DNA sequence: TCGGACGGTCACAAAACTGAAACACAGGCG
DNA sequence: CGCCTGTGTTTCAGTTTTGTGACCGTCCGA
């Protein structure tokens, strides 16, 4: 846990900053700490990004060309009623008054330029920990298969399936790349990991186990064997 | 909202500060803003006050005679995990490093002396507002389980259960995120606290104790083990 | 100060899973 | 048809992961 972002997988941070140099520095440092970073150079772009995808935290410059930071903050509060996205306001040192107003406007914290990266990171962690709005991991589906990453559940036609850890990861990978054929080596690389070395035939065995687990009585086999090439998640037709 | 404290009636603030002058100044200003104030001059007294009555927010001096601020912070986190009391750490300016560590140790924010009252109030409001968004008090329920945070009671099918403190917090966390699978590390982070380091297997033992406590004779196990992944509050079917 | 409750570790038992090997089977080809 | 290649299937022993009971400090209230 030391240094890197804790429980949450890789929190998405939206950096709204018009100074390119500062934005670049932030991206560099944040990514080094395990955050995913999205940038917006002005308020308008920030709102667009927000509409596309809700980040886990927003780093918002107070002074922005066009739509002001405070206005962006209001929009965030208004729109995202479902999830409370923490906002950190970034202000120039002299504007203590404004910063205070910013907080009362809806920001959760503020930090004055210049700031140390350590301080910023500590604030961010504190907010994320508190918000603890663990981003809902995805739901995957293919044909009549459904996989829920958060609850680690897989169903076919509503029927609950039981997969071992390896079969789960294997199917997860397949569902992320439906219909595509993967060689055994590719599967070993992606599912087992690049440093594990096991016999390629091991894949066959797990494919077999996966088939047994997901193909119920009278259901079509959704795992396709491509001779001399590999396997794919696919139905026979199509 | 202008000027006075927002929704919450009159939030109770525990001021832990050994400098009498500063403490008095804080009390005066905070009460003027509509807070109720309780004082503690050292760590020991702080713990006593905390045991008596849980405040809505703690203002905690880093340097204290006797029990240190950081220790008090740990105690708060350990004891009052059910209600998440925001803590603001007050430090001397030079101790930025320590302050940062303090944050990751469990404080939610920190402020360096000397600070302006406006700034402090803004920070406090931000924390209180956030704390309030997640209704800490209230009832949680899942399946045939019911948990009442206020009275600290848990029932299953109307039958009263007896849980130890850790089991209670564990179940509370699970009930706040039903069906979701958590790795042992995640549980340690969320239930034990981010800075406690114990063996991951400790989670197993408490899961076991939790199961024993809540699974009565002939009742389904609502704690699901997901091999190689973690645990979830869930029924076998769903 | 004593006794009980509680928390963290450990050791061992029980389950579940894994990888490899062995053999069966299918299709293409000379 | 017999051979060769590639895949399906079964089996099994070893390994990993989890369940469980026991133990031993520590803390706290009686």
Coordinates of C-alpha atoms (C1' of nucleotides) in Angstrom, one line a residue:
Chain A
X1 CA 0.0 0.0 0.0
X2 CA 2.9 2.3 0.7
X3 CA 3.0 5.1 -1.8
X4 CA 0.5 3.8 -4.2
X5 CA -3.2 4.3 -4.3
X6 CA -4.9 2.0 -1.8
X7 CA -7.9 -0.2 -2.2
X8 CA -9.5 1.4 -5.2
X9 CA -8.2 0.0 -8.4
X10 CA -7.0 3.0 -10.3
X11 CA -9.0 6.1 -9.5
X12 CA -9.8 8.3 -12.4
X13 CA -8.8 11.9 -11.8
X14 CA -10.1 14.8 -14.0
X15 CA -7.5 17.6 -14.1
X16 CA -9.1 20.9 -15.1
X17 CA -6.2 23.2 -15.7
X18 CA -5.4 25.7 -18.4
X19 CA -1.7 26.1 -17.7
X20 CA -0.3 23.3 -19.9
X21 CA 3.0 23.0 -17.9
X22 CA 1.2 22.5 -14.6
X23 CA -1.3 20.0 -16.2
X24 CA 1.6 18.0 -17.6
X25 CA 3.4 17.9 -14.3
X26 CA 0.2 16.8 -12.6
X27 CA -0.5 14.1 -15.1
X28 CA 3.1 12.8 -14.8
X29 CA 3.1 12.7 -11.0
X30 CA -0.4 11.3 -10.6
X31 CA 0.1 8.6 -13.1
X32 CA 3.3 7.6 -11.3
X33 CA 1.1 7.2 -8.2
X34 CA -1.3 4.9 -9.9
X35 CA -4.1 7.3 -10.9
X36 CA -5.6 7.4 -14.3
X37 CA -5.7 11.0 -15.5
X38 CA -8.0 12.9 -17.8
X39 CA -7.4 16.5 -18.7
X40 CA -9.5 19.5 -19.6
X41 CA -8.0 22.8 -20.5
X42 CA -11.1 24.9 -19.8
X43 CA -14.5 24.8 -18.1
X44 CA -16.4 23.9 -21.2
X45 CA -14.2 20.9 -21.9
X46 CA -14.4 19.9 -18.2
X47 CA -18.2 19.7 -18.5
X48 CA -17.9 17.6 -21.6
X49 CA -15.6 15.2 -20.0
X50 CA -17.8 15.0 -17.0
X51 CA -20.8 14.2 -19.1
X52 CA -18.8 11.4 -20.8
X53 CA -17.5 9.7 -17.7
X54 CA -17.7 10.5 -14.0
X55 CA -14.3 10.6 -12.5
X56 CA -13.5 9.6 -9.0
X57 CA -12.1 13.0 -8.1
X58 CA -11.8 16.4 -9.8
X59 CA -8.8 18.7 -9.5
X60 CA -10.2 22.0 -10.5
X61 CA -8.4 25.3 -11.2
X62 CA -10.2 28.3 -9.8
X63 CA -9.2 30.6 -12.7
X64 CA -10.3 29.2 -16.0
X65 CA -10.9 30.8 -19.4
X66 CA -14.6 30.7 -20.3
X67 CA -16.7 28.9 -17.8
X68 CA -15.2 29.5 -14.3
X69 CA -14.1 26.9 -11.9
X70 CA -16.8 27.8 -9.5
X71 CA -19.4 27.3 -12.2
X72 CA -18.0 23.9 -13.1
X73 CA -18.2 23.0 -9.5
X74 CA -21.8 23.9 -9.3
X75 CA -22.5 21.8 -12.4
X76 CA -20.8 18.8 -10.9
X77 CA -22.9 19.1 -7.7
X78 CA -26.1 19.6 -9.7
X79 CA -25.6 16.8 -12.2
X80 CA -24.0 14.0 -10.2
X81 CA -26.7 13.5 -7.7
X82 CA -26.1 9.7 -7.6
X83 CA -22.5 9.9 -6.8
X84 CA -20.7 12.6 -4.8
X85 CA -17.6 13.3 -6.7
X86 CA -15.0 14.9 -4.5
X87 CA -13.6 18.2 -5.8
X88 CA -10.3 19.9 -4.9
X89 CA -10.1 23.5 -5.9
X90 CA -6.7 24.9 -6.9
X91 CA -6.2 28.6 -6.3
X92 CA -3.5 31.2 -6.3
X93 CA -2.1 32.0 -2.9
X94 CA -3.6 35.5 -2.6
X95 CA -7.1 34.4 -3.1
X96 CA -7.9 33.0 0.3
X97 CA -11.2 34.7 0.3
X98 CA -12.2 33.1 -3.0
X99 CA -11.0 29.8 -1.9
X100 CA -13.2 29.9 1.1
X101 CA -16.1 30.9 -1.0
X102 CA -15.2 28.0 -3.3
X103 CA -15.4 25.6 -0.5
X104 CA -18.8 26.8 0.5
X105 CA -19.9 26.6 -3.1
X106 CA -19.3 22.9 -3.1
X107 CA -15.7 22.0 -3.3
X108 CA -14.5 19.6 -0.7
X109 CA -11.1 21.0 -0.2
X110 CA -8.8 23.5 -1.7
X111 CA -5.1 23.9 -2.2
X112 CA -3.1 27.0 -3.0
X113 CA -0.4 27.3 -5.6
X114 CA 2.3 26.6 -5.3
X115 CA 1.8 23.3 -3.5
X116 CA 3.9 20.2 -2.9
X117 CA 2.9 17.0 -4.6
X118 CA 3.0 15.2 -1.3
X119 CA 0.4 17.6 0.1
X120 CA -1.8 17.2 -2.8
X121 CA -1.6 13.5 -2.8
X122 CA -2.4 13.3 0.9
X123 CA -5.4 15.5 0.4
X124 CA -6.6 13.4 -2.5
X125 CA -6.2 10.2 -0.6
X126 CA -8.1 11.5 2.3
X127 CA -11.0 12.5 0.1
X128 CA -11.0 9.3 -1.8
X129 CA -10.9 7.3 1.3
X130 CA -13.8 9.2 2.7
X131 CA -15.8 9.2 -0.4
X132 CA -15.1 5.6 -0.7
X133 CA -17.6 5.5 -3.5
X134 CA -15.9 2.5 -4.9
X135 CA -16.4 2.8 -8.6
X136 CA -18.6 0.0 -9.7
X137 CA -16.7 -2.3 -11.8
X138 CA -18.1 -3.4 -15.1
X139 CA -20.6 -5.9 -16.2
X140 CA -19.7 -8.0 -19.1
X141 CA -22.0 -9.9 -21.3
X142 CA -21.9 -12.1 -24.4
X143 CA -24.7 -14.0 -26.0
X144 CA -26.6 -15.3 -23.0
X145 CA -23.7 -15.0 -20.6
X146 CA -23.4 -12.4 -18.0
X147 CA -20.4 -11.6 -15.8
X148 CA -20.4 -9.2 -12.9
X149 CA -16.8 -8.3 -11.8
X150 CA -17.8 -6.7 -8.6
X151 CA -19.7 -9.6 -7.2
X152 CA -17.6 -12.1 -9.1
X153 CA -20.7 -13.8 -10.5
X154 CA -21.3 -15.4 -13.8
X155 CA -24.7 -16.5 -15.1
X156 CA -26.0 -18.1 -18.2
X157 CA -29.6 -17.5 -18.9
X158 CA -30.1 -16.5 -15.3
X159 CA -28.6 -19.8 -14.1
X160 CA -25.7 -19.2 -11.8
X161 CA -22.4 -20.8 -12.8
X162 CA -19.6 -21.9 -10.7
X163 CA -16.1 -21.2 -12.1
X164 CA -12.7 -21.7 -10.5
X165 CA -10.3 -18.7 -10.4
X166 CA -8.5 -19.6 -13.6
X167 CA -11.7 -20.3 -15.5
X168 CA -13.1 -17.0 -14.3
X169 CA -10.2 -15.0 -15.5
X170 CA -10.2 -16.9 -18.8
X171 CA -13.8 -16.2 -19.4
X172 CA -13.3 -12.6 -18.3
X173 CA -10.6 -12.2 -20.9
X174 CA -12.7 -13.8 -23.6
X175 CA -15.6 -11.6 -22.8
X176 CA -13.5 -8.6 -23.1
X177 CA -12.5 -9.6 -26.6
X178 CA -15.5 -11.5 -28.0
X179 CA -15.2 -13.5 -31.2
X180 CA -11.5 -13.0 -31.4
X181 CA -9.3 -16.1 -31.7
X182 CA -6.4 -16.4 -29.3
X183 CA -3.5 -18.7 -29.6
X184 CA -2.6 -20.7 -26.5
X185 CA 0.4 -18.7 -26.0
X186 CA -1.6 -15.5 -26.1
X187 CA -4.0 -16.8 -23.5
X188 CA -1.2 -17.9 -21.3
X189 CA 0.2 -14.5 -21.6
X190 CA -3.0 -12.7 -20.9
X191 CA -4.6 -14.9 -18.3
X192 CA -1.8 -16.7 -16.5
X193 CA 0.7 -13.8 -16.8
X194 CA 3.7 -13.2 -19.0
X195 CA 6.1 -14.7 -16.5
X196 CA 4.4 -18.0 -15.8
X197 CA 5.6 -20.8 -17.9
X198 CA 3.3 -23.8 -18.2
X199 CA 2.6 -26.2 -21.0
X200 CA 0.4 -24.8 -23.7
X201 CA -1.8 -27.9 -23.4
X202 CA -2.7 -26.6 -20.0
X203 CA -4.9 -24.2 -21.8
X204 CA -6.8 -27.1 -23.3
X205 CA -7.6 -28.5 -20.0
X206 CA -8.9 -25.2 -18.7
X207 CA -10.9 -24.7 -21.9
X208 CA -12.4 -28.0 -21.2
X209 CA -13.3 -27.1 -17.6
X210 CA -14.7 -23.8 -18.8
X211 CA -16.9 -25.5 -21.3
X212 CA -18.1 -28.0 -18.8
X213 CA -19.0 -25.2 -16.4
X214 CA -20.8 -22.9 -18.8
X215 CA -22.4 -25.3 -21.3
X216 CA -25.6 -26.5 -19.7
X217 CA -27.8 -29.3 -21.0
X218 CA -28.8 -28.5 -24.6
X219 CA -27.1 -25.2 -24.8
X220 CA -24.8 -24.3 -27.6
X221 CA -21.1 -24.3 -27.0
X222 CA -19.9 -20.7 -26.9
X223 CA -16.3 -21.6 -26.9
X224 CA -15.1 -22.2 -30.5
X225 CA -12.0 -24.2 -31.3
X226 CA -10.0 -23.0 -34.3
X227 CA -7.8 -25.8 -35.3
X228 CA -4.1 -24.9 -35.4
X229 CA -5.0 -21.4 -34.3
X230 CA -6.5 -21.3 -30.8
X231 CA -9.8 -20.6 -29.1
X232 CA -12.4 -17.9 -29.2
X233 CA -15.6 -16.9 -27.4
X234 CA -18.1 -17.3 -30.2
X235 CA -21.1 -19.2 -31.2
X236 CA -21.0 -21.8 -33.9
X237 CA -22.9 -19.7 -36.4
X238 CA -22.5 -16.0 -37.1
Chain B
X1 CA -26.2 28.7 4.8
X2 CA -24.3 32.0 4.7
X3 CA -22.1 32.3 7.8
X4 CA -23.8 29.8 10.1
X5 CA -23.5 26.1 10.1
X6 CA -25.7 24.4 7.5
X7 CA -28.1 21.6 7.9
X8 CA -26.9 19.9 11.0
X9 CA -28.4 21.4 14.1
X10 CA -25.5 22.5 16.2
X11 CA -22.5 20.2 15.5
X12 CA -20.4 19.3 18.4
X13 CA -16.7 20.0 18.0
X14 CA -14.1 18.5 20.2
X15 CA -11.1 20.8 20.4
X16 CA -8.0 19.1 21.6
X17 CA -5.4 21.8 22.3
X18 CA -3.0 22.4 25.1
X19 CA -2.4 26.1 24.4
X20 CA -5.0 27.7 26.5
X21 CA -5.1 30.9 24.6
X22 CA -5.6 29.2 21.3
X23 CA -8.3 26.9 22.8
X24 CA -10.2 29.9 24.1
X25 CA -10.0 31.7 20.9
X26 CA -11.3 28.7 19.0
X27 CA -14.1 28.2 21.4
X28 CA -15.1 31.8 21.1
X29 CA -15.1 31.8 17.4
X30 CA -16.6 28.4 16.9
X31 CA -19.5 29.1 19.2
X32 CA -20.1 32.4 17.4
X33 CA -20.5 30.3 14.3
X34 CA -23.1 28.0 15.9
X35 CA -21.0 25.1 16.9
X36 CA -21.1 23.5 20.3
X37 CA -17.6 23.1 21.7
X38 CA -16.0 20.7 24.1
X39 CA -12.4 21.1 25.1
X40 CA -9.6 18.7 26.0
X41 CA -6.1 19.9 27.0
X42 CA -4.3 16.7 26.4
X43 CA -4.6 13.4 24.7
X44 CA -5.8 11.6 27.8
X45 CA -8.6 14.0 28.3
X46 CA -9.5 13.8 24.6
X47 CA -9.9 10.0 24.9
X48 CA -12.1 10.5 27.9
X49 CA -14.3 13.0 26.2
X50 CA -14.5 10.8 23.2
X51 CA -15.7 7.9 25.3
X52 CA -18.4 10.1 26.9
X53 CA -19.9 11.4 23.7
X54 CA -18.9 11.1 20.1
X55 CA -18.5 14.6 18.6
X56 CA -19.3 15.5 15.0
X57 CA -15.8 16.6 14.4
X58 CA -12.5 16.7 16.1
X59 CA -9.9 19.4 16.0
X60 CA -6.7 17.8 17.0
X61 CA -3.4 19.4 17.8
X62 CA -0.5 17.3 16.6
X63 CA 1.8 18.2 19.5
X64 CA 0.2 17.3 22.8
X65 CA 1.6 16.5 26.2
X66 CA 1.2 12.8 27.1
X67 CA -0.7 10.9 24.5
X68 CA 0.2 12.3 21.1
X69 CA -2.2 13.6 18.6
X70 CA -1.5 10.8 16.2
X71 CA -2.3 8.3 19.0
X72 CA -5.6 9.9 19.7
X73 CA -6.4 9.8 16.0
X74 CA -5.7 6.1 16.0
X75 CA -8.0 5.6 19.0
X76 CA -10.7 7.5 17.3
X77 CA -10.5 5.4 14.2
X78 CA -10.3 2.2 16.2
X79 CA -13.2 2.9 18.5
X80 CA -15.6 4.9 16.4
X81 CA -15.4 3.0 13.2
X82 CA -19.2 2.8 13.0
X83 CA -19.5 6.5 13.0
X84 CA -16.9 8.2 10.9
X85 CA -15.9 11.2 12.9
X86 CA -13.9 13.6 10.8
X87 CA -10.6 14.7 12.2
X88 CA -8.7 17.8 11.4
X89 CA -5.1 17.8 12.5
X90 CA -3.5 21.1 13.6
X91 CA 0.3 21.2 13.1
X92 CA 3.1 23.7 13.2
X93 CA 4.1 24.9 9.8
X94 CA 7.4 23.2 9.7
X95 CA 6.0 19.8 10.1
X96 CA 4.5 19.4 6.7
X97 CA 6.0 15.9 6.5
X98 CA 4.5 14.8 9.7
X99 CA 1.2 16.3 8.8
X100 CA 1.1 14.4 5.6
X101 CA 1.9 11.2 7.5
X102 CA -0.9 12.2 9.9
X103 CA -3.3 12.3 7.0
X104 CA -2.5 8.9 5.8
X105 CA -2.7 7.7 9.4
X106 CA -6.3 8.6 9.7
X107 CA -6.9 12.3 9.8
X108 CA -9.2 13.7 7.2
X109 CA -7.5 17.0 6.8
X110 CA -4.9 19.1 8.4
X111 CA -4.2 22.8 8.8
X112 CA -1.0 24.5 9.8
X113 CA -0.5 27.2 12.4
X114 CA -1.0 30.0 12.1
X115 CA -4.3 29.7 10.3
X116 CA -7.2 32.1 9.6
X117 CA -10.5 31.3 11.2
X118 CA -12.2 31.6 7.8
X119 CA -10.0 28.9 6.4
X120 CA -10.6 26.6 9.3
X121 CA -14.3 27.1 9.2
X122 CA -14.3 26.4 5.5
X123 CA -12.4 23.2 6.0
X124 CA -14.7 22.1 8.8
X125 CA -17.8 22.8 6.8
X126 CA -16.4 20.9 3.9
X127 CA -15.8 17.9 6.1
X128 CA -19.1 18.1 7.9
X129 CA -21.0 18.5 4.6
X130 CA -19.3 15.4 3.2
X131 CA -19.8 13.4 6.4
X132 CA -23.4 14.2 6.3
X133 CA -24.0 13.0 2.7
X134 CA -23.3 9.5 3.8
X135 CA -26.0 8.9 6.4
X136 CA -23.9 7.4 9.1
X137 CA -26.8 6.8 11.3
X138 CA -29.7 4.7 10.4
X139 CA -30.7 1.2 9.5
X140 CA -29.0 -1.2 7.3
X141 CA -30.5 -4.4 6.1
X142 CA -29.7 -7.3 3.9
X143 CA -31.7 -10.5 3.3
X144 CA -33.0 -11.2 6.8
X145 CA -30.4 -9.2 8.6
X146 CA -31.0 -5.8 10.2
X147 CA -28.5 -3.5 11.7
X148 CA -29.3 -0.4 13.6
X149 CA -26.3 1.9 13.8
X150 CA -27.7 4.2 16.4
X151 CA -28.5 1.5 19.0
X152 CA -25.7 -0.7 17.8
X153 CA -27.9 -3.7 17.4
X154 CA -28.0 -6.5 14.9
X155 CA -30.8 -8.9 14.4
X156 CA -31.5 -11.8 12.1
X157 CA -35.1 -12.7 11.6
X158 CA -35.9 -10.7 14.7
X159 CA -33.5 -12.8 16.7
X160 CA -30.9 -10.6 18.4
X161 CA -27.3 -11.3 17.7
X162 CA -24.2 -10.7 19.7
X163 CA -21.2 -9.4 17.7
X164 CA -17.9 -8.3 19.0
X165 CA -16.7 -4.8 18.0
X166 CA -14.7 -6.0 15.0
X167 CA -17.4 -8.3 13.7
X168 CA -19.8 -5.5 14.0
X169 CA -17.7 -3.2 11.9
X170 CA -17.0 -5.9 9.4
X171 CA -20.7 -6.7 9.0
X172 CA -21.5 -3.0 8.8
X173 CA -19.0 -2.6 6.0
X174 CA -20.4 -5.6 4.2
X175 CA -24.0 -4.3 4.5
X176 CA -23.0 -1.0 3.1
X177 CA -21.7 -2.8 0.0
X178 CA -23.9 -5.8 -0.4
X179 CA -22.9 -8.6 -2.8
X180 CA -19.6 -7.0 -3.6
X181 CA -16.5 -9.1 -3.2
X182 CA -13.7 -7.7 -1.2
X183 CA -10.1 -8.9 -1.0
X184 CA -8.7 -9.4 2.5
X185 CA -6.5 -6.4 2.0
X186 CA -9.5 -4.2 1.1
X187 CA -11.3 -5.4 4.2
X188 CA -8.3 -4.6 6.4
X189 CA -8.1 -1.2 4.8
X190 CA -11.7 -0.5 5.3
X191 CA -12.5 -2.2 8.6
X192 CA -9.3 -2.2 10.5
X193 CA -8.0 1.1 9.0
X194 CA -5.4 1.9 6.5
X195 CA -2.5 2.0 8.9
X196 CA -3.1 -1.1 10.9
X197 CA -0.9 -3.9 9.7
X198 CA -2.0 -7.4 10.6
X199 CA -1.9 -10.7 8.8
X200 CA -4.4 -11.0 6.0
X201 CA -5.4 -14.4 7.5
X202 CA -6.8 -12.5 10.4
X203 CA -9.7 -11.6 8.2
X204 CA -10.4 -15.3 7.8
X205 CA -10.7 -15.7 11.6
X206 CA -13.1 -12.8 11.9
X207 CA -15.1 -14.0 9.0
X208 CA -15.4 -17.3 10.8
X209 CA -16.5 -15.5 14.0
X210 CA -18.9 -13.4 12.1
X211 CA -20.4 -16.5 10.5
X212 CA -20.7 -18.3 13.8
X213 CA -22.5 -15.3 15.2
X214 CA -25.0 -14.7 12.5
X215 CA -25.7 -18.1 11.0
X216 CA -28.2 -19.7 13.2
X217 CA -29.3 -23.3 13.1
X218 CA -30.6 -24.1 9.6
X219 CA -30.1 -20.6 8.3
X220 CA -28.3 -20.0 5.0
X221 CA -24.8 -18.6 5.2
X222 CA -24.9 -15.0 4.0
X223 CA -21.2 -14.7 3.9
X224 CA -19.8 -16.0 0.6
X225 CA -16.2 -17.1 0.1
X226 CA -14.8 -16.4 -3.3
X227 CA -11.7 -18.4 -3.6
X228 CA -8.6 -16.4 -4.5
X229 CA -10.6 -13.2 -4.4
X230 CA -12.1 -12.6 -1.0
X231 CA -15.4 -12.5 0.8
X232 CA -18.8 -10.9 0.1
X233 CA -22.1 -10.5 1.9
X234 CA -24.3 -12.6 -0.3
X235 CA -26.5 -15.6 -0.4
X236 CA -25.6 -18.6 -2.4
X237 CA -28.4 -18.1 -4.9
X238 CA -29.3 -14.5 -5.5
Chain C
dT1 C1' -6.4 -7.4 41.2
dC2 C1' -9.0 -10.9 39.1
dG3 C1' -11.8 -12.8 35.4
dG4 C1' -13.8 -12.4 31.1
dA5 C1' -14.0 -10.6 26.5
dC6 C1' -11.5 -9.7 22.5
dG7 C1' -8.0 -9.7 18.9
dG8 C1' -4.2 -11.6 16.4
dT9 C1' -1.3 -15.8 15.2
dC10 C1' -0.4 -20.2 14.5
dA11 C1' -0.8 -25.1 13.3
dC12 C1' -3.2 -28.5 11.4
dA13 C1' -7.3 -30.3 8.6
dA14 C1' -10.2 -30.0 4.8
dA15 C1' -11.3 -28.3 0.3
dA16 C1' -10.5 -26.7 -4.0
dC17 C1' -7.7 -26.0 -7.7
dT18 C1' -3.8 -26.8 -10.9
dG19 C1' -0.7 -28.7 -14.2
dA20 C1' 0.9 -32.6 -16.5
dA21 C1' 0.6 -37.0 -18.3
dA22 C1' -1.8 -40.5 -20.7
dC23 C1' -4.9 -42.2 -23.8
dA24 C1' -8.8 -41.6 -27.1
dC25 C1' -10.5 -39.5 -31.0
dA26 C1' -11.0 -36.9 -35.5
dG27 C1' -9.5 -35.3 -39.8
dG28 C1' -6.1 -34.8 -43.5
dC29 C1' -3.0 -37.1 -46.5
dG30 C1' 0.0 -40.2 -49.1
Chain D
dC1 C1' -6.0 -47.8 -44.9
dG2 C1' -2.3 -46.5 -41.8
dC3 C1' 0.1 -42.5 -40.2
dC4 C1' 0.5 -38.0 -38.4
dT5 C1' -1.0 -33.9 -36.2
dG6 C1' -3.9 -31.6 -33.2
dT7 C1' -7.6 -31.6 -29.9
dG8 C1' -10.9 -33.8 -26.3
dT9 C1' -11.2 -36.1 -22.0
dT10 C1' -9.9 -38.3 -17.8
dT11 C1' -7.1 -39.1 -14.0
dC12 C1' -4.0 -38.0 -10.4
dA13 C1' -0.7 -36.2 -7.3
dG14 C1' 1.0 -31.9 -5.7
dT15 C1' 0.0 -27.3 -4.4
dT16 C1' -2.6 -23.5 -2.9
dT17 C1' -6.2 -21.6 -0.4
dT18 C1' -9.6 -21.7 3.2
dG19 C1' -11.8 -23.6 7.6
dT20 C1' -11.2 -24.3 12.3
dG21 C1' -9.8 -24.9 17.0
dA22 C1' -6.5 -23.5 20.3
dC23 C1' -3.4 -20.3 22.5
dC24 C1' -1.8 -16.2 24.5
dG25 C1' -1.3 -11.4 25.2
dT26 C1' -4.0 -7.2 26.3
dC27 C1' -7.6 -4.4 27.7
dC28 C1' -11.4 -3.2 30.7
dG29 C1' -14.8 -3.5 34.0
dA30 C1' -16.2 -5.5 38.3

